C-alpha positions as CSV (number, residue, x, y, z in Angstrom):
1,X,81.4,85.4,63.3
2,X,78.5,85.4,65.8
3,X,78.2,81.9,66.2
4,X,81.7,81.6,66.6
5,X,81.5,83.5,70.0
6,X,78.1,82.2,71.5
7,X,75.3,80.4,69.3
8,X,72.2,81.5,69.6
9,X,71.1,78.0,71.4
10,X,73.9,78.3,73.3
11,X,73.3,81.9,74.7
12,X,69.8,80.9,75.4
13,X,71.0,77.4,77.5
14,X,74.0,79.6,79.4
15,X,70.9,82.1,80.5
16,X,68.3,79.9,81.5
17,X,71.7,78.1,84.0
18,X,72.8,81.7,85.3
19,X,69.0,82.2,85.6
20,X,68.6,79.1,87.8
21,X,71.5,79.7,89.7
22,X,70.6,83.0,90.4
23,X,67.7,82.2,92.2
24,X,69.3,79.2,93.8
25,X,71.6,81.8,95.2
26,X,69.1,84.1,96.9
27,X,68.2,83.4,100.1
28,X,65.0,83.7,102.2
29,X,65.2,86.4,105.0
30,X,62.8,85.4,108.0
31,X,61.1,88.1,109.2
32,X,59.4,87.8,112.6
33,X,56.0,89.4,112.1
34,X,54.0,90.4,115.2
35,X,51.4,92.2,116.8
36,X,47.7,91.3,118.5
37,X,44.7,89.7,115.9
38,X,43.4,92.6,114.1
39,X,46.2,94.8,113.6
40,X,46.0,94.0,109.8
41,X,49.9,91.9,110.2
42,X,48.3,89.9,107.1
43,X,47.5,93.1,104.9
44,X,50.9,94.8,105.4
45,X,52.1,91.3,104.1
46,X,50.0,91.2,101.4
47,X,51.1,95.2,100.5
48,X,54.4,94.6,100.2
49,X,54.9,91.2,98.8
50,X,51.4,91.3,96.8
51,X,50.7,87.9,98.0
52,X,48.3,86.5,100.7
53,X,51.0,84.4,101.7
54,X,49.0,82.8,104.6
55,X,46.4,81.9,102.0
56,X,48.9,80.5,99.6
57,X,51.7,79.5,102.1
58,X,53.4,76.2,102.5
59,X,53.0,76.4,105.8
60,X,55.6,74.9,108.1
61,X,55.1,73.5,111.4
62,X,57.5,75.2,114.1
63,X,58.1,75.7,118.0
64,X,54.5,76.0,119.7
65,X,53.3,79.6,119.0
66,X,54.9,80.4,115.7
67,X,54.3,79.3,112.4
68,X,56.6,80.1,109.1
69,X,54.8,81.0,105.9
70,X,55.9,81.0,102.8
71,X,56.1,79.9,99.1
72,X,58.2,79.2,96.2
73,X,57.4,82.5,93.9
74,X,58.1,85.0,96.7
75,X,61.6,84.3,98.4
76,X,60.8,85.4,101.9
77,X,59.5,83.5,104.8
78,X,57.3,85.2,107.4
79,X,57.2,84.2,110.7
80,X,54.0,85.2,112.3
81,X,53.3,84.6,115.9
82,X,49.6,83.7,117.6
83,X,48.6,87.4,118.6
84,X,47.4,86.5,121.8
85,X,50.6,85.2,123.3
86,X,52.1,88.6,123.2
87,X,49.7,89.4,125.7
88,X,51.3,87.1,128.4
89,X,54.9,88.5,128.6
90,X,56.7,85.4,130.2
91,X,54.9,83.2,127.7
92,X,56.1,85.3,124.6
93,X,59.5,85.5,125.9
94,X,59.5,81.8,126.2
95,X,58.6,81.1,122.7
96,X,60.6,83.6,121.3
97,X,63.6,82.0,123.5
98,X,63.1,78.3,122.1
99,X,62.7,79.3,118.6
100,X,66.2,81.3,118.7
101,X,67.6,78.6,120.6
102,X,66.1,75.9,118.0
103,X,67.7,78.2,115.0
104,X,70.9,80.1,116.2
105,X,73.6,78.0,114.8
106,X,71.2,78.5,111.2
107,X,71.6,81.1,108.8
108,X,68.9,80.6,106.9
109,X,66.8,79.4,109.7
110,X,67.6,82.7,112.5
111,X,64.8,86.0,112.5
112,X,66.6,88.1,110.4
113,X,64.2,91.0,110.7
114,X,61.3,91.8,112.9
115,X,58.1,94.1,112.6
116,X,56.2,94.9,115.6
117,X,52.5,95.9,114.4
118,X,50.5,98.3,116.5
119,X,47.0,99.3,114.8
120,X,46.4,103.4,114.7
121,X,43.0,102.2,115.7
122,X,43.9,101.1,118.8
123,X,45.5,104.4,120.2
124,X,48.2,103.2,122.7
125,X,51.4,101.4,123.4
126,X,50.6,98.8,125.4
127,X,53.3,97.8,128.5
128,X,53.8,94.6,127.4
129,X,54.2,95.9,124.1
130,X,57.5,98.2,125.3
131,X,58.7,94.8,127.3
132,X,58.3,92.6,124.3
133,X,60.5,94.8,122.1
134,X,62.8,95.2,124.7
135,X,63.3,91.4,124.9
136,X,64.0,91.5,121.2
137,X,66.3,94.5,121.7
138,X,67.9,92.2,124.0
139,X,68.1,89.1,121.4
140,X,69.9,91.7,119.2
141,X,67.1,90.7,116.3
142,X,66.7,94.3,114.6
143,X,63.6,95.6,115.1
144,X,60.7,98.3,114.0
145,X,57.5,99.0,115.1
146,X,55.1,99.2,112.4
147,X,51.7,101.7,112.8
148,X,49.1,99.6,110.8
149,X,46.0,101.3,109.5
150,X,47.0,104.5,109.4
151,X,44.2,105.6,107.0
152,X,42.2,106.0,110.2
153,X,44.5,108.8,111.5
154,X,43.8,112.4,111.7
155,X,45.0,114.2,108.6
156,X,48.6,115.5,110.4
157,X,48.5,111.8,112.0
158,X,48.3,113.3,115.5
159,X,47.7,109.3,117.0
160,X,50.9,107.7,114.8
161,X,53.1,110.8,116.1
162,X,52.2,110.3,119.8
163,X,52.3,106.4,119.4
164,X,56.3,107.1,118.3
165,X,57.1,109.7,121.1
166,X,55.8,106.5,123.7
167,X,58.4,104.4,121.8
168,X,60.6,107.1,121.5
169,X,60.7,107.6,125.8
170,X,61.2,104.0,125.9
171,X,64.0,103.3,123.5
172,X,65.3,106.3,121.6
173,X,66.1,106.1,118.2
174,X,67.1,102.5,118.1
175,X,63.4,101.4,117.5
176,X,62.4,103.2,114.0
177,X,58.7,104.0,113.5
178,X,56.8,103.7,110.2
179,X,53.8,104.5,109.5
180,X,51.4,102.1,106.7
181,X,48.3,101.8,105.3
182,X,46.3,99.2,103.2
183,X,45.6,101.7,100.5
184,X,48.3,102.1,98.1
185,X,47.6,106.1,97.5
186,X,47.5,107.0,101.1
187,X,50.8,105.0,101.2
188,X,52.5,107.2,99.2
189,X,52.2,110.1,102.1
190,X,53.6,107.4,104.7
191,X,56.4,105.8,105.4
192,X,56.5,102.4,103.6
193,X,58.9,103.0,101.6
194,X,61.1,104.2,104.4
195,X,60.3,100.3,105.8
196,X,61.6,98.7,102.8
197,X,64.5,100.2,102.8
198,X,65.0,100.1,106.5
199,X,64.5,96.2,106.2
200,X,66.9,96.1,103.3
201,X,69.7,97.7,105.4
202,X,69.5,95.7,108.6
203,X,69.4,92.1,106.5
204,X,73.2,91.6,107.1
205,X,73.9,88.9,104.6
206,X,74.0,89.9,100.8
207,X,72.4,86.9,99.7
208,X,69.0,87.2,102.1
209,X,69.2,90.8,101.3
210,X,68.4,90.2,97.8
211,X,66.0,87.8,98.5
212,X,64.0,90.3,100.2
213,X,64.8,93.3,97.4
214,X,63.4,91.0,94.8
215,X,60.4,89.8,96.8
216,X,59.1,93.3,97.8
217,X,56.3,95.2,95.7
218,X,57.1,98.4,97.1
219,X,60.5,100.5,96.3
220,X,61.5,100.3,93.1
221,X,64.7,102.5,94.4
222,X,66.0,99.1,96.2
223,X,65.8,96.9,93.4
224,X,67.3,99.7,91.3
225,X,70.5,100.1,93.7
226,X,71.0,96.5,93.9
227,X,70.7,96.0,90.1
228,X,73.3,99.1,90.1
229,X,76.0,97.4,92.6
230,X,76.0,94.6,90.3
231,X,76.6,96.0,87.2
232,X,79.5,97.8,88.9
233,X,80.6,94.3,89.6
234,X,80.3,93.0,86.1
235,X,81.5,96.1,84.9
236,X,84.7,95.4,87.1
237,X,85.0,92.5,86.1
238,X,84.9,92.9,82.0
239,X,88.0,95.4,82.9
240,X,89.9,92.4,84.0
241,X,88.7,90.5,81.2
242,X,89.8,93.2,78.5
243,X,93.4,93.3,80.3
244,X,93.9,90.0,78.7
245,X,96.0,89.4,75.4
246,X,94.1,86.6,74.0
247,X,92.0,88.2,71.9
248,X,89.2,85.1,71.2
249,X,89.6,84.1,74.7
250,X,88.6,87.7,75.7
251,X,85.7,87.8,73.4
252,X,84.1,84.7,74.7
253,X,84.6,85.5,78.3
254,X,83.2,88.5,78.1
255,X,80.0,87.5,76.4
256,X,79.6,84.7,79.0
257,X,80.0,87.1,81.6
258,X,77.6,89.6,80.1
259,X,74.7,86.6,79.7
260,X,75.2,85.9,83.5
261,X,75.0,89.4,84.5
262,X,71.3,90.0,82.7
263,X,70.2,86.8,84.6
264,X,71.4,88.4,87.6
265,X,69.7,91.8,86.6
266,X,66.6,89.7,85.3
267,X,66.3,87.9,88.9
268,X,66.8,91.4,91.3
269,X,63.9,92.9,89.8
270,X,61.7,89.5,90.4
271,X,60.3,89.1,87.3
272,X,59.9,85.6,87.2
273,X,57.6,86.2,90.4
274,X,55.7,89.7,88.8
275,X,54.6,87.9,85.1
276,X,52.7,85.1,84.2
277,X,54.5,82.1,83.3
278,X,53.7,82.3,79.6
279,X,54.8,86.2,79.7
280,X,58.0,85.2,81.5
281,X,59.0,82.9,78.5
282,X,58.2,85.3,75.9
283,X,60.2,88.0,77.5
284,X,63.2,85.8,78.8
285,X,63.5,84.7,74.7
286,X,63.5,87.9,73.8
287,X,66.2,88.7,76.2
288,X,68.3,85.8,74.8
289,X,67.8,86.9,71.4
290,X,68.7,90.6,71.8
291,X,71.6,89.6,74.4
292,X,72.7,87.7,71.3
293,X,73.0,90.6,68.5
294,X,74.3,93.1,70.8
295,X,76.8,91.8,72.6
296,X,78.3,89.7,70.0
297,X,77.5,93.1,67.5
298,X,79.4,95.4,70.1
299,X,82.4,92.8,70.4
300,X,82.6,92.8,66.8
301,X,82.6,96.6,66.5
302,X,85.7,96.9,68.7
303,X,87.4,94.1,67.7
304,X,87.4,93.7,63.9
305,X,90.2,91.5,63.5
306,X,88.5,89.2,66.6
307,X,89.4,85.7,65.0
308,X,92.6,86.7,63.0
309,X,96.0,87.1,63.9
310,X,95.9,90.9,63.1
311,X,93.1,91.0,65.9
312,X,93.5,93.1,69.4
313,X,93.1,92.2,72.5
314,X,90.0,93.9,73.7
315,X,90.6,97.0,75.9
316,X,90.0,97.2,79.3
317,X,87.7,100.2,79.3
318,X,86.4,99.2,76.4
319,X,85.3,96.1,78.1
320,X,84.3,97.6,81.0
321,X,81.9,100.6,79.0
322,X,80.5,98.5,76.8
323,X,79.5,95.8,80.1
324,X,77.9,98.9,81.9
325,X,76.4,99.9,79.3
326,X,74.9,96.7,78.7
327,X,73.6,96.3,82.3
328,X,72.3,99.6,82.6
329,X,70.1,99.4,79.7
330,X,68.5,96.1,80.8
331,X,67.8,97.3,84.2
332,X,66.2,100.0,82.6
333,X,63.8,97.9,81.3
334,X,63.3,95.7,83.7
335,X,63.1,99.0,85.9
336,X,59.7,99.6,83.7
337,X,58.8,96.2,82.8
338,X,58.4,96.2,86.9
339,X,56.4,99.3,86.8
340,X,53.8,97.8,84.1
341,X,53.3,94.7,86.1
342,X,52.6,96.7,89.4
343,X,50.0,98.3,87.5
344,X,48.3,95.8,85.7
345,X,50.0,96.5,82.3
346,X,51.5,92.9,81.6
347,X,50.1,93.4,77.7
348,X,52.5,96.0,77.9
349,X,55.6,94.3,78.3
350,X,56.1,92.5,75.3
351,X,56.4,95.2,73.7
352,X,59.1,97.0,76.0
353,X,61.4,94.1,75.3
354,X,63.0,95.4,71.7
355,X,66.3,95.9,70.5
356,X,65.2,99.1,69.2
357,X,64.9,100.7,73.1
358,X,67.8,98.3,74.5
359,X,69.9,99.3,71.9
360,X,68.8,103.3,72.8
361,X,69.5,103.1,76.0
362,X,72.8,100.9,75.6
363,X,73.8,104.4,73.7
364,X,72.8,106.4,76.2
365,X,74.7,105.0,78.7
366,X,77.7,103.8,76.5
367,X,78.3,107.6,76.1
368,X,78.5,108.3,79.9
């Protein structure tokens, strides 16, 4: 009865295509990355996308003063600016002026996002610091300004507080401070995470917003919430499917909706960009394989005349449960597949991928 849904081969073909088109439908946020040489704009880039990307960037020639970083296994594209320019206002604002200009009628191509980097070590908030946000205040390109090197502060952070109330006099609380550092445990007392998740909400298209969420090495909270939304989607979704009365048409529906939902899942949490590539096909045929015997083994437990004219239409909630259930198990273990990689435990994952623990935690969550 299996093969009579999905094959095997054919559940592994539809995922690697959902996988594909996935990705193809993420987009690259720009984010406009300044502050003077030596503020450490290329660690905080390297911290949260765990990538020198100017070391391993395709680099793309652009307006004079700016160049666009990026490449093809981290979906974000970093536009850094020539420190010294922001020293001469008129000249920055120039730039700035022709690149937007060059760009505005672009999506893909406009500054979504921009962090303004001021080093701890310096100890001030320079004028033309306060006049070059304001001029991107008044391009309307959200933007934060982010204390770099932080580890240099006093233990209650005395310099990063009385950096914020200069920006606070300035602009209120439509400039957000956040306070980083290059070491990941003195991180964890700052405010990166807040970043993240500040950069997550002011990226105003879905699809750039997930670029970013699956790019960043930081909050694992973002990647879980967008994972979340879209199993609520799917889950939606399979309801609609189990309102149908064509019982075999339900059935394979739903499993082709289920397949493209774990590629969805699989792509949030980046794992194609956090593995190795002969990790990644271990683990994505091991995904294929368990996709295989549990969806088409749920379908079948719910339906046992599937196939025969005594069989039921499947039920809406039925549907629906048994597609959340689905989804949240695999973000589950994507959830800690991410969580090995980050810390150097890729031997790890292999064995996470199981239908003994997808098929615990699809029970789990089928009885919520």
């Amino acid at each position: 009865m299996a093969t009579s849904i999905l094959s095997d081969e054919k559940l592994k073909k539809q995922f690697e295509e959902d996988l594909r088109t996935a990705a193809a439908a993420v987009k690259r946020p720009n984010i406009l990355l300044l502050g003077n040489t030596g503020v450490g704009k290329s660690s905080l880039i390297n911290t949260i996308f765990g990538r020198k990307l100017a070391e391993v960037s395709h680099l793309k020639p652009q307006t004079r003063g700016f160049h666009v970083y990026s490449t093809p296994e981290v979906p974000v594209n970093i536009i850094d600016s020539e420190g010294y320019e922001l020293e001469n206002e008129a000249r920055f604002k120039t730039t700035l002026d022709e690149y937007i200009a060059e760009n505005f009628a672009n999506l893909e191509k406009q500054i979504h996002i921009c962090w303004y980097c001021i080093s701890i070590s310096s100890g001030r908030v320079l004028p033309f610091d306060i006049e070059n946000i304001k001029h991107l205040q008044s391009k309307k390109i959200p933007t934060a300004v982010v204390f770099t090197q932080c580890d240099n502060d006093d233990p209650e952070g005395s310099t990063a507080k009385s950096l914020s109330d200069v920006i606070y006099r300035n602009f209120g609380n439509s400039i957000p401070c956040f306070q980083t550092s290059n070491d990941p445990e003195v991180n964890k007392e700052l405010d990166i995470d807040k970043l993240i998740e500040w950069s997550a909400n002011n990226i105003s298209d879905e699809n750039l917003r997930l670029g970013f969420v699956a790019a960043q090495k930081i909050s694992l909270k973002e990647k879980d919430d967008a994972a979340s939304t879209r199993v609520n989607w799917y889950t939606a979704g399979a309801a609609g499917v189990g309102a149908s009365p064509i019982p075999c048409s339900d059935a394979v529906l739903l499993t082709g909706l289920q397949v493209k939902m774990a590629a969805d899942i699989y792509n949030i949490y980046g794992l194609d960009n956090a593995i190795s590539t002969v990790l990644r096909n271990v683990i994505q045929g091991k995904v294929v394989s368990m996709l295989g015997k549990m969806i088409v083994g749920n379908i079948l437990k719910w339906i046992p005349g599937l196939g025969t004219a005594a069989g039921a239409a499947i039920n809406a909630a039925v549907a629906g449960a048994i597609t959340f259930a689905m989804g949240k198990a695999l973000a589950a273990l994507c959830h800690q597949a991410v969580i090995d990689s980050w810390e150097g435990k890729d031997n790890m994952l292999g064995d996470l991928f199981t239908e003994e623990n997808l098929d615990t935690l699809f029970s789990q969550y089928y009885k919520k």
